[in-house]
PDB file of C-alpha atoms and ligand atoms in Angstrom:
ATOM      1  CA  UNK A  23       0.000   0.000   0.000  1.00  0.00           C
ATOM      2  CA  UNK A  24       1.269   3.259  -1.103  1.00  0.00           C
ATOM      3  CA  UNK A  25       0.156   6.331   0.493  1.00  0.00           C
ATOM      4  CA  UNK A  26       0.856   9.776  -0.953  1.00  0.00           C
ATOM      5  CA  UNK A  27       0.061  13.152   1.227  1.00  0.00           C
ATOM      6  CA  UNK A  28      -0.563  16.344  -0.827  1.00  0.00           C
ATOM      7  CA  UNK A  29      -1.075  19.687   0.940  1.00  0.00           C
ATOM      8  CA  UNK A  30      -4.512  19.882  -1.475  1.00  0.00           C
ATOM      9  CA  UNK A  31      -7.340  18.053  -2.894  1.00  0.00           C
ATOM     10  CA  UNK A  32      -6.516  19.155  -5.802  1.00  0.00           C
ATOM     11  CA  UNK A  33      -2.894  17.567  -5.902  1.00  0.00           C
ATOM     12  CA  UNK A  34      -4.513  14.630  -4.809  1.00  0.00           C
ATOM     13  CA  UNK A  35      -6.779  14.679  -7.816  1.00  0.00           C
ATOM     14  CA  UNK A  36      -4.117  15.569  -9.872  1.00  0.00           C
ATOM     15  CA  UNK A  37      -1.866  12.560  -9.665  1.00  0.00           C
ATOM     16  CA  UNK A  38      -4.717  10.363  -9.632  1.00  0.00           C
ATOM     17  CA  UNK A  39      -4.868  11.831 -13.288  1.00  0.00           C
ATOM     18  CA  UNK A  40      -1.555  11.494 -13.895  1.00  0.00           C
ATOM     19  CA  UNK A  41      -1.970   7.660 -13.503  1.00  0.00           C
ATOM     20  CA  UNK A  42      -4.571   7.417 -14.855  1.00  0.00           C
ATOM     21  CA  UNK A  43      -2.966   9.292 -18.390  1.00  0.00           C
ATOM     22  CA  UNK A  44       0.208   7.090 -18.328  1.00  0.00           C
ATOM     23  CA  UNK A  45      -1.675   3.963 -18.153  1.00  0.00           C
ATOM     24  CA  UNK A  46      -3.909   5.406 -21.728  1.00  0.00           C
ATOM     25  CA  UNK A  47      -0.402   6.007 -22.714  1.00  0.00           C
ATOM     26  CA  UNK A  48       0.941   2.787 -22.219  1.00  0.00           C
ATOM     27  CA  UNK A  49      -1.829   0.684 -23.131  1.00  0.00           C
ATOM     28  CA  UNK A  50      -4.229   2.786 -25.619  1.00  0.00           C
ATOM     29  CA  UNK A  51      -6.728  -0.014 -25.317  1.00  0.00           C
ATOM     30  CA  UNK A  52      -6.705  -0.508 -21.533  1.00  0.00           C
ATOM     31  CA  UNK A  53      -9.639  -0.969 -18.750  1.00  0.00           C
ATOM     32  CA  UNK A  54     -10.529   1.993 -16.639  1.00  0.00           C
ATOM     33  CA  UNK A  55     -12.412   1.404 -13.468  1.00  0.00           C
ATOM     34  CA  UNK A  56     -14.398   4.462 -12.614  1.00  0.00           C
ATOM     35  CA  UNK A  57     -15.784   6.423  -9.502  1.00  0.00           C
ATOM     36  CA  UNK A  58     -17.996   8.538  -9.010  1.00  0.00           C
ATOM     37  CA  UNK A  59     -19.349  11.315  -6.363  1.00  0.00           C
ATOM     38  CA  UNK A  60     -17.547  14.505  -5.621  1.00  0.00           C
ATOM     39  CA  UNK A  61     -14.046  13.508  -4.996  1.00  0.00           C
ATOM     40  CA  UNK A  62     -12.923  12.281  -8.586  1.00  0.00           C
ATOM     41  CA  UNK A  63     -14.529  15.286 -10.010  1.00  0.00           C
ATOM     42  CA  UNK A  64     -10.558  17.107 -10.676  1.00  0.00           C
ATOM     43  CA  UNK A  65      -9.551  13.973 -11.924  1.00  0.00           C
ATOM     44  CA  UNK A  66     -11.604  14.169 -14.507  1.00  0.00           C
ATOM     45  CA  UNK A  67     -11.399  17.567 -15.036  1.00  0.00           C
ATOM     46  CA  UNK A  68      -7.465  16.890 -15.278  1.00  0.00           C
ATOM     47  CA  UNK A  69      -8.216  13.990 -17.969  1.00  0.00           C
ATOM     48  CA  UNK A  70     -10.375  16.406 -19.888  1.00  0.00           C
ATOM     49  CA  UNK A  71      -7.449  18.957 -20.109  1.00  0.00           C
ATOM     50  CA  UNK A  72      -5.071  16.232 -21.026  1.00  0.00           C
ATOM     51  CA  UNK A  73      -7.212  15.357 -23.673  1.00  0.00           C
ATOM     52  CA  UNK A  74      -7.823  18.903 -25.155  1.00  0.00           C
ATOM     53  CA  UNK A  75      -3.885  19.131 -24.752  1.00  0.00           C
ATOM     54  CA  UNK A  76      -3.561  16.319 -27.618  1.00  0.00           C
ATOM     55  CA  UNK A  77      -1.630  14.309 -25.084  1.00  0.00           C
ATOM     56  CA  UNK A  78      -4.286  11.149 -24.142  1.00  0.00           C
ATOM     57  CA  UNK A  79      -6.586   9.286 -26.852  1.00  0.00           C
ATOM     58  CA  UNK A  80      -9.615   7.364 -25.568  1.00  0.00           C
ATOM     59  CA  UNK A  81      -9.857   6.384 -28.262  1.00  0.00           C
ATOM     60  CA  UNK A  82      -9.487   2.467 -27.907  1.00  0.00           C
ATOM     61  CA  UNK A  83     -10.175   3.055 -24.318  1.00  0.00           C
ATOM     62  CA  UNK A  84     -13.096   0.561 -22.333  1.00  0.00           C
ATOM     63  CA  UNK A  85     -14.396   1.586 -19.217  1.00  0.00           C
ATOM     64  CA  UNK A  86     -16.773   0.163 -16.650  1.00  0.00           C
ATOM     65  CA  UNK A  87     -18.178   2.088 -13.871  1.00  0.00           C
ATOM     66  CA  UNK A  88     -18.361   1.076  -9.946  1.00  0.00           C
ATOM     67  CA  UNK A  89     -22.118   1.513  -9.472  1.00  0.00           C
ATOM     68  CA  UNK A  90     -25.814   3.204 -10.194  1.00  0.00           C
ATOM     69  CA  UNK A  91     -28.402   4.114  -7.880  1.00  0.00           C
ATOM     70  CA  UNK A  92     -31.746   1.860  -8.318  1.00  0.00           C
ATOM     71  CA  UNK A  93     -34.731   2.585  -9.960  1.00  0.00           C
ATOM     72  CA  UNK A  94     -33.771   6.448 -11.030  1.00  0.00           C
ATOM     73  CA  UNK A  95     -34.332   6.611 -14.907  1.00  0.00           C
ATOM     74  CA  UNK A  96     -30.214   7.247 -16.799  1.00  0.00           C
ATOM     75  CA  UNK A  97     -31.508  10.904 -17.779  1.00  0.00           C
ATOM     76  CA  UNK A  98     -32.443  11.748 -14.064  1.00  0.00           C
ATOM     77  CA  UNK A  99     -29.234  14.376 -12.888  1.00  0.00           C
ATOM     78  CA  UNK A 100     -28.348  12.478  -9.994  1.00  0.00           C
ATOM     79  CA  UNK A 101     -28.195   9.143 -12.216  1.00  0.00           C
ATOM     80  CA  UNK A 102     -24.126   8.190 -12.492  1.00  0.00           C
ATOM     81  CA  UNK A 103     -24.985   7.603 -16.228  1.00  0.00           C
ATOM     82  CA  UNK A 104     -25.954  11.141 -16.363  1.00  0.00           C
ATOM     83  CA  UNK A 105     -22.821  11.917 -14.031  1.00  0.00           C
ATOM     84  CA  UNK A 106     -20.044  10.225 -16.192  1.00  0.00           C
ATOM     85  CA  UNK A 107     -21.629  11.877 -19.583  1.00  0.00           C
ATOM     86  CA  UNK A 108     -21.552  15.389 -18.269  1.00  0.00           C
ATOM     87  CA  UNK A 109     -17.872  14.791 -15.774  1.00  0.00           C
ATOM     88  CA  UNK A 110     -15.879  12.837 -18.476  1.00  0.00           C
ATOM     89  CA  UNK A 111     -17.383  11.033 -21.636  1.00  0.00           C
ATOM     90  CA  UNK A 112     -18.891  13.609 -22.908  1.00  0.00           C
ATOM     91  CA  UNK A 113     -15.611  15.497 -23.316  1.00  0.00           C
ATOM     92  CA  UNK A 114     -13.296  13.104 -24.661  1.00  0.00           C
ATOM     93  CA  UNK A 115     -13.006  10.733 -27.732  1.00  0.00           C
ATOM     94  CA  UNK A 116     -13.814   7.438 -25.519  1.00  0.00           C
ATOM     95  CA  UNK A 117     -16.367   5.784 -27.500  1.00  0.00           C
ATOM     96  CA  UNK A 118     -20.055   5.715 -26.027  1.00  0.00           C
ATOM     97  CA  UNK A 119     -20.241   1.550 -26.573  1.00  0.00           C
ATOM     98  CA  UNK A 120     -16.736   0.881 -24.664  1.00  0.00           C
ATOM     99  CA  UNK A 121     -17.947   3.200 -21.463  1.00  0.00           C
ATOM    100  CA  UNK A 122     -20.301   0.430 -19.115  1.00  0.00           C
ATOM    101  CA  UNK A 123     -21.985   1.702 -16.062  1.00  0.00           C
ATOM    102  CA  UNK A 124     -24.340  -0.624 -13.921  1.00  0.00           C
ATOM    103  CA  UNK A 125     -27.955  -0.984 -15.096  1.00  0.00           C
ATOM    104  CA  UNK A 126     -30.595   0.335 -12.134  1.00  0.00           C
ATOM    105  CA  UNK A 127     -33.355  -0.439 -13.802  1.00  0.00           C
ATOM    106  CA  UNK A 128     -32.867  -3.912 -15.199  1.00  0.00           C
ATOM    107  CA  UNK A 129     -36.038  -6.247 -14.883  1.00  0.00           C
ATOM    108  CA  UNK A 130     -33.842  -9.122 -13.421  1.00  0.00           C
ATOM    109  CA  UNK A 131     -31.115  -7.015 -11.494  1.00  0.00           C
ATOM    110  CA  UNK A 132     -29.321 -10.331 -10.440  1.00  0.00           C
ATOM    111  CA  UNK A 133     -28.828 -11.606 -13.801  1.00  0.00           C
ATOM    112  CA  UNK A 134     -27.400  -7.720 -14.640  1.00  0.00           C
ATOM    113  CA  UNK A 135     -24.705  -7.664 -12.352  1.00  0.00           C
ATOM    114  CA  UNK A 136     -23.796 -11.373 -13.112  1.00  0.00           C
ATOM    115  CA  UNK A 137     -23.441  -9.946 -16.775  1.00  0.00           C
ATOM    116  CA  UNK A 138     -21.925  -7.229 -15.668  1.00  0.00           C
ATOM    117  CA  UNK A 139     -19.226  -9.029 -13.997  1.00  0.00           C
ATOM    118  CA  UNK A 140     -18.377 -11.218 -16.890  1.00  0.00           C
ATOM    119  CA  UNK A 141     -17.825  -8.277 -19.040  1.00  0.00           C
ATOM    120  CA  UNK A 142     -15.350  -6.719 -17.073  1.00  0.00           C
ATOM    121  CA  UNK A 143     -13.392 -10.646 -17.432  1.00  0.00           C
ATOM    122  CA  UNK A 144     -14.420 -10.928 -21.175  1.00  0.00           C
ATOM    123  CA  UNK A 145     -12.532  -6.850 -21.573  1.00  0.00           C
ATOM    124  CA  UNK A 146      -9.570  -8.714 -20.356  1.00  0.00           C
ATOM    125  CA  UNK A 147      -9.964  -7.123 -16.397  1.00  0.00           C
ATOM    126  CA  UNK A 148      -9.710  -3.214 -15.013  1.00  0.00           C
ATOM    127  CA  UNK A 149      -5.993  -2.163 -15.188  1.00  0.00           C
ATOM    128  CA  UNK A 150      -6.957   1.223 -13.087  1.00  0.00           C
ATOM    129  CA  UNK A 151      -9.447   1.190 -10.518  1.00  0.00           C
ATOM    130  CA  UNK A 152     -10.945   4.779  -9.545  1.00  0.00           C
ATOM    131  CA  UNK A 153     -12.166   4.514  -5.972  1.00  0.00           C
ATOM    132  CA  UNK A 154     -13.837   7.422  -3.845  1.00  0.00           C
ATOM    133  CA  UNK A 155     -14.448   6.537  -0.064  1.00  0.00           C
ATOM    134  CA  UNK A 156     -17.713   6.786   1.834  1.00  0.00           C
ATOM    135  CA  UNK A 157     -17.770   8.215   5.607  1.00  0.00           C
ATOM    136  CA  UNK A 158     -18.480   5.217   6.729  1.00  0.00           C
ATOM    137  CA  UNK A 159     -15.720   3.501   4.956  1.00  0.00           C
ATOM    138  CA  UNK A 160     -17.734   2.115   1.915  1.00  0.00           C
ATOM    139  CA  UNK A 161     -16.164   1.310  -1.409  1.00  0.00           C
ATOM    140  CA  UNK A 162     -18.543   1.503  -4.493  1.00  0.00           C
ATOM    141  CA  UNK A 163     -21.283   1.279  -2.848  1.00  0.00           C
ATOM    142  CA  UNK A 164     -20.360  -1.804  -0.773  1.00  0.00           C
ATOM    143  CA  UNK A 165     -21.613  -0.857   2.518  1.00  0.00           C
ATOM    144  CA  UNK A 166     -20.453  -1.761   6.194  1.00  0.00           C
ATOM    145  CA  UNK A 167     -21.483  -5.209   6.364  1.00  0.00           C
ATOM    146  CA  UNK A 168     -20.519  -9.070   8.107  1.00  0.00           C
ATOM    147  CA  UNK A 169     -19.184 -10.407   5.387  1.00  0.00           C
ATOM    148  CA  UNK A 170     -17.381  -9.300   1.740  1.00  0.00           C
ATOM    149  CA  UNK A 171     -19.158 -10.043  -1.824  1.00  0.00           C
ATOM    150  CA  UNK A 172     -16.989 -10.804  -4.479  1.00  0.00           C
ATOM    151  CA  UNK A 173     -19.327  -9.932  -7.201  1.00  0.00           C
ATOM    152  CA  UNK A 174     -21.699  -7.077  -8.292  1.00  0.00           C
ATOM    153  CA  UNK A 175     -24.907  -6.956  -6.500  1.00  0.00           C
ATOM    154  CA  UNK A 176     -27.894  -5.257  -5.369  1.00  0.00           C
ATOM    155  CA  UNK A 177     -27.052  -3.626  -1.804  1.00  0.00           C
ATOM    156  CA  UNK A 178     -29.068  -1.785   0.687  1.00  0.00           C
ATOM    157  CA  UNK A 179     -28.088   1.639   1.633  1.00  0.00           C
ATOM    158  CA  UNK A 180     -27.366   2.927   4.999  1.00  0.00           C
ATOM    159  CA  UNK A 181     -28.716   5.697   6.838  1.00  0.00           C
ATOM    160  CA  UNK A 182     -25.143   7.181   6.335  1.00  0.00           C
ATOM    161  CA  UNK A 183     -24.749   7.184   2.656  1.00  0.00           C
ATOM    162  CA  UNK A 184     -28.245   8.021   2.272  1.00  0.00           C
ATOM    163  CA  UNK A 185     -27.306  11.428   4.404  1.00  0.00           C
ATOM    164  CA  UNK A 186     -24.245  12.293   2.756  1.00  0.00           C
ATOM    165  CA  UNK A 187     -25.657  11.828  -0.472  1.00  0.00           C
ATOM    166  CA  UNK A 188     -28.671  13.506   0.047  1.00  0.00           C
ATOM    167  CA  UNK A 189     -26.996  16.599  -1.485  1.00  0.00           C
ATOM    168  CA  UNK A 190     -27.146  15.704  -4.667  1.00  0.00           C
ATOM    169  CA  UNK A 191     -31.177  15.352  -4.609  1.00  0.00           C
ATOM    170  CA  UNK A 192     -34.049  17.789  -3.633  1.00  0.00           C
ATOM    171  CA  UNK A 193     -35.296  16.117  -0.233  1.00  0.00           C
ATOM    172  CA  UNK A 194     -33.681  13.112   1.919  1.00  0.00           C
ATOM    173  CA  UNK A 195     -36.551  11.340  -0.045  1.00  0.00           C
ATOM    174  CA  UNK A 196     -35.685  11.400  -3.347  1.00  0.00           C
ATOM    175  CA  UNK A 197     -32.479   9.281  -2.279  1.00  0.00           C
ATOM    176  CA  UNK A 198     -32.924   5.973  -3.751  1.00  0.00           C
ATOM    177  CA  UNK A 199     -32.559   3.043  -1.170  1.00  0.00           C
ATOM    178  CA  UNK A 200     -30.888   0.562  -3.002  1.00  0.00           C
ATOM    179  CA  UNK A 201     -28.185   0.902  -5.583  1.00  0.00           C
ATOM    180  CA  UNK A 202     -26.078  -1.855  -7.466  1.00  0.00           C
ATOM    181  CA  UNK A 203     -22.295  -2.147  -7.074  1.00  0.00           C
ATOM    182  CA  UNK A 204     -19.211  -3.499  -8.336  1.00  0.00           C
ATOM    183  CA  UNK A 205     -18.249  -6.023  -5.139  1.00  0.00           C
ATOM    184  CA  UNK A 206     -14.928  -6.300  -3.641  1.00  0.00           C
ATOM    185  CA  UNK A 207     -13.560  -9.248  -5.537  1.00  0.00           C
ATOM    186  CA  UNK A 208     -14.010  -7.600  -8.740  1.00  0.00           C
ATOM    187  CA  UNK A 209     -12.333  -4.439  -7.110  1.00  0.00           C
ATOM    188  CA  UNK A 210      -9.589  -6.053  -5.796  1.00  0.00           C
ATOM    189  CA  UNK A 211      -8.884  -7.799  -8.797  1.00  0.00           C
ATOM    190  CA  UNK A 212      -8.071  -4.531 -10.304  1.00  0.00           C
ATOM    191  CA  UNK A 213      -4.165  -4.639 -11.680  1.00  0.00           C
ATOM    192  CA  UNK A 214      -4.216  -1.005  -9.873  1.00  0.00           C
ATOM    193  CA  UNK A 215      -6.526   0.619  -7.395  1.00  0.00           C
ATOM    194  CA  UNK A 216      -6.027   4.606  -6.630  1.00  0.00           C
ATOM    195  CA  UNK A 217      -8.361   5.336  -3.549  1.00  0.00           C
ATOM    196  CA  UNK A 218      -9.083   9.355  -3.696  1.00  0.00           C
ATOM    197  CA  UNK A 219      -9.543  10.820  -0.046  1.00  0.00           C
ATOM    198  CA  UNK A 220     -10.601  14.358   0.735  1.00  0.00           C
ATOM    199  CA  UNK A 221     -11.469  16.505   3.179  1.00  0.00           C
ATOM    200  CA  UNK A 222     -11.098  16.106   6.791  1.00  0.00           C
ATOM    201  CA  UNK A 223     -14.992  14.324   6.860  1.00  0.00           C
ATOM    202  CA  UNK A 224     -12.878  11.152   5.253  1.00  0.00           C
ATOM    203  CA  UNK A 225      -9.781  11.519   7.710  1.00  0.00           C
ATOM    204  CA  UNK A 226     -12.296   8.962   9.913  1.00  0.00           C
ATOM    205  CA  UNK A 227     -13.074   6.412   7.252  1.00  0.00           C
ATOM    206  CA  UNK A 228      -9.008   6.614   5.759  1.00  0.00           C
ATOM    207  CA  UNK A 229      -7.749   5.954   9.570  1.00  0.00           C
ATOM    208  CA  UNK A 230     -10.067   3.309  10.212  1.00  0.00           C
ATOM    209  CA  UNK A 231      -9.114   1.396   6.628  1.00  0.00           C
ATOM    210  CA  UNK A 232      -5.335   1.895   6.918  1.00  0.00           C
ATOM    211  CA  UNK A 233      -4.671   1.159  10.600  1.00  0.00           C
ATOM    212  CA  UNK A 234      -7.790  -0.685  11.444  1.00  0.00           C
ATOM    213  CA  UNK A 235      -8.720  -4.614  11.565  1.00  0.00           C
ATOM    214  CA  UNK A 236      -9.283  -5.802   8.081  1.00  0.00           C
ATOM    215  CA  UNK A 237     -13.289  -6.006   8.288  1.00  0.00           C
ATOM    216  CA  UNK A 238     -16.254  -5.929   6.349  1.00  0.00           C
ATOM    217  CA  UNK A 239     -17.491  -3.231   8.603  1.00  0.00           C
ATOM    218  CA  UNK A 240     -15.023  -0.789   6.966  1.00  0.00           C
ATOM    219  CA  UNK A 241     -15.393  -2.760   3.268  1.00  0.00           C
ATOM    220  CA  UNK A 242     -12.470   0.131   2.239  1.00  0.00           C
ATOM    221  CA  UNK A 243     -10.169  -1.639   5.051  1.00  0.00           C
ATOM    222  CA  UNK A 244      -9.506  -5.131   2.639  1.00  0.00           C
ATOM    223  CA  UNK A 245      -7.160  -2.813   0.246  1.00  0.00           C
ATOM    224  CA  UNK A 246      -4.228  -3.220   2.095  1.00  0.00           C
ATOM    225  CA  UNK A 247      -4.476  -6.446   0.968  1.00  0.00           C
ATOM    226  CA  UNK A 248      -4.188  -5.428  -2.466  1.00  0.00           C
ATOM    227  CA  UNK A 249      -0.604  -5.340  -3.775  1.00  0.00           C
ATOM    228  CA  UNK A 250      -0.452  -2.247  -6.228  1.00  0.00           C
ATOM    229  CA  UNK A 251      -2.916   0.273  -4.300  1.00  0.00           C
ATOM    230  CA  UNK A 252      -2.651   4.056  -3.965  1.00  0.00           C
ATOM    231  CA  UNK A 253      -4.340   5.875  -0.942  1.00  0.00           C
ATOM    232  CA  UNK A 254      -4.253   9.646  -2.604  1.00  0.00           C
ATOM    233  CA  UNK A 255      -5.131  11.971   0.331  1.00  0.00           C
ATOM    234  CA  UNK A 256      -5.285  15.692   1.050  1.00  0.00           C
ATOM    235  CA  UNK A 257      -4.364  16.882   4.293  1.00  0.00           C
ATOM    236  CA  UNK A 258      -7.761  16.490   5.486  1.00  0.00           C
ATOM    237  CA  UNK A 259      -8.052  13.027   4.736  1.00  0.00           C
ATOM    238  CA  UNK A 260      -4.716  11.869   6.066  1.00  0.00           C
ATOM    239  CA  UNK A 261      -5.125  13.975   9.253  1.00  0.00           C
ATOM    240  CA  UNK A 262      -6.211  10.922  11.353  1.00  0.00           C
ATOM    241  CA  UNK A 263      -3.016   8.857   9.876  1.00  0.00           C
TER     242      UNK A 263
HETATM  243  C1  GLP B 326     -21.043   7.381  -3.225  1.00  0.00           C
HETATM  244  C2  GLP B 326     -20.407   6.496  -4.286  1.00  0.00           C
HETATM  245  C3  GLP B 326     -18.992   6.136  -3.954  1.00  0.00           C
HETATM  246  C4  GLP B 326     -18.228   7.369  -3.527  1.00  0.00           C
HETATM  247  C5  GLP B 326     -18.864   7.936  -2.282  1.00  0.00           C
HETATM  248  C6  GLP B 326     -18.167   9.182  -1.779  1.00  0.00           C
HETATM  249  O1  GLP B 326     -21.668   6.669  -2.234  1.00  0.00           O
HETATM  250  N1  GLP B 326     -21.148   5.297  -4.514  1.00  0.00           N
HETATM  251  O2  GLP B 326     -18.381   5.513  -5.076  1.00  0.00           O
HETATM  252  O3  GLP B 326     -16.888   7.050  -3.280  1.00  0.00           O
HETATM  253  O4  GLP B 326     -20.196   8.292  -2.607  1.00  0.00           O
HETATM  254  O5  GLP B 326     -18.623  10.298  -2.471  1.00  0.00           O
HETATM  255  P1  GLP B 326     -17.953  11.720  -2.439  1.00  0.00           P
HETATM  256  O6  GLP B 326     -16.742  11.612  -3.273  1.00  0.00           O
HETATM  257  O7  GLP B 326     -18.979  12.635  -3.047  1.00  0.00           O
HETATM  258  O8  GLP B 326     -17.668  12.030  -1.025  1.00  0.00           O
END
C-alpha cells in the first residue's frame, strides 16, 4: 500500500490523473475502473485537459463504472450515467459503446450484475481502478457489512450514505434506497486501485481502513491487501493517519 500526502485536494486529484494518463499512454486499449461522487470530479477535469492538450486518446479506451443508484431513470441528474456523460465522456473521444456503467433499472437485477461481472473478465480485467471513499468507509457502494461479496450486487443503503448523499437530490426522499455495485472481488482484482480521499470528513473512514482490523465493517479496510494500491489523500483526509 502506497500512500501519498498532498497539501490539497486538488494535488490529490491531480496525480490520480496522472496515472490514470500514463496507463492510456501505455496501453491505448486498456480498462478503466471508474468512480464517481464529488471527490474524482478534478480527476476528470485533469483527464479532460489532457485530452484537449492532444496528449491522451480514448480512443481504444473501455471503461466500466463502480455503481448506479436503483430505480432512477439514466436521464435523471443524480443518475451516475448522467454523471459520467456530463464529468468525463462527454468530453473526450472514448467511445459511447466501450464506457459500461451498472444498469438500475434492469427487470432481473441479479442476472445484470452477473453480466456485468463477466464483461469486465471478457474486456480482459480493469488495469486502473478509480475509488472514492464513503464516511463510513464504503467502497462503491459496498456498505459496512458481516461479510465481503466478491461480485456485483444489489445492496441496501445505509442511513449514512443516504445522508451524505442527500446533497445531490431535492429532499432526503428522493435518495434511492438501493443501488447496485461493483463487489470487492471484482475491485480487488483490479491490476491497480487509486483510492481518492478528501477533506477532513474522510480523515475517519481513511484511519479506520489503513490502521484498522481488516473487516467488512469498513469494506475500504480489505485494500491493504491489495498489492499495487494508492491511498491519494489531502491533508484532510490523512489527518487521522
Ligand atoms: C457514493 C459512491 C462512492 C463514492 C462515495 C463518496 O456513495 N457510490 O463511489 O466514493 O459516494 O462520495 P464523495 O466523493 O462525493 O464524497
Amino acid at each position: 500500500m502506497r500512500i501519498c500526502r498532498y497539501a490539497t485536494a486538488e494535488q490529490a486529484c491531480r496525480a490520480a490523473a496522472l496515472i490514470l494518463a500514463s496507463q492510456v499512454i501505455r496501453k491505448p486499449d486498456c480498462v478503466l475502473g471508474l468512480a464517481t461522487g464529488s471527490t474524482p470530479i478534478p480527476t476528470y477535469k485533469e483527464l479532460i485537459r489532457l485530452y484537449e492538450e492532444g496528449l491522451l486518446d480514448f480512443s481504444q479506451v473501455t471503461s466500466f463504472n463502480l455503481d448506479e443508484y436503483i430505480g432512477i431513470p439514466e436521464e435523471h441528474p443524480c443518475s451516475y450515467h448522467r454523471f459520467m456523460r456530463e464529468n468525463l465522456f462527454d468530453h473526450v473521444n472514448i467511445r459511447p459503446e466501450a464506457t459500461h456503467v451498472p444498469n438500475g433499472n434492469a427487470e432481473d437485477m441479479a442476472a445484470a450484475a452477473g453480466a456485468y461481472d463477466r464483461a469486465i473478465l471478457e474486456a480482459g480485467g480493469i488495469d486502473v481502478q478509480v475509488l472514492g471513499i464513503g464516511r463510513n468507509g464504503h467502497i462503491g457502494f459496498n456498505e459496512p457489512d458481516d461479510s465481503f461479496v466478491y461480485g456485483c450486487h444489489v445492496v441496501q443503503l445505509t442511513k449514512s450514505t443516504i445522508e451524505a448523499n442527500k446533497r445531490f437530490f431535492a429532499s432526503e426522499d428522493e435518495v434511492p434506497r438501493q443501488a447496485v455495485s461493483l463487489g470487492i472481488g471484482s475491485i480487488m482484482n483490479a491490476r491497480c486501485v487509486l483510492l481518492i480521499a478528501t477533506g477532513v470528513d474522510k480523515a475517519k473512514a481513511v484511519r479506520d481502513a489503513v490502521y484498522g482490523e481488516i473487516d467488512p465493517s469498513v469494506q475500504a479496510s480489505i485494500l491493504r491487501t491489495h498489492p499495487n494500491v494508492f491511498f491519494l489523500l489531502d491533508e484532510g483526509a490523512a489527518s487521522l493517519l
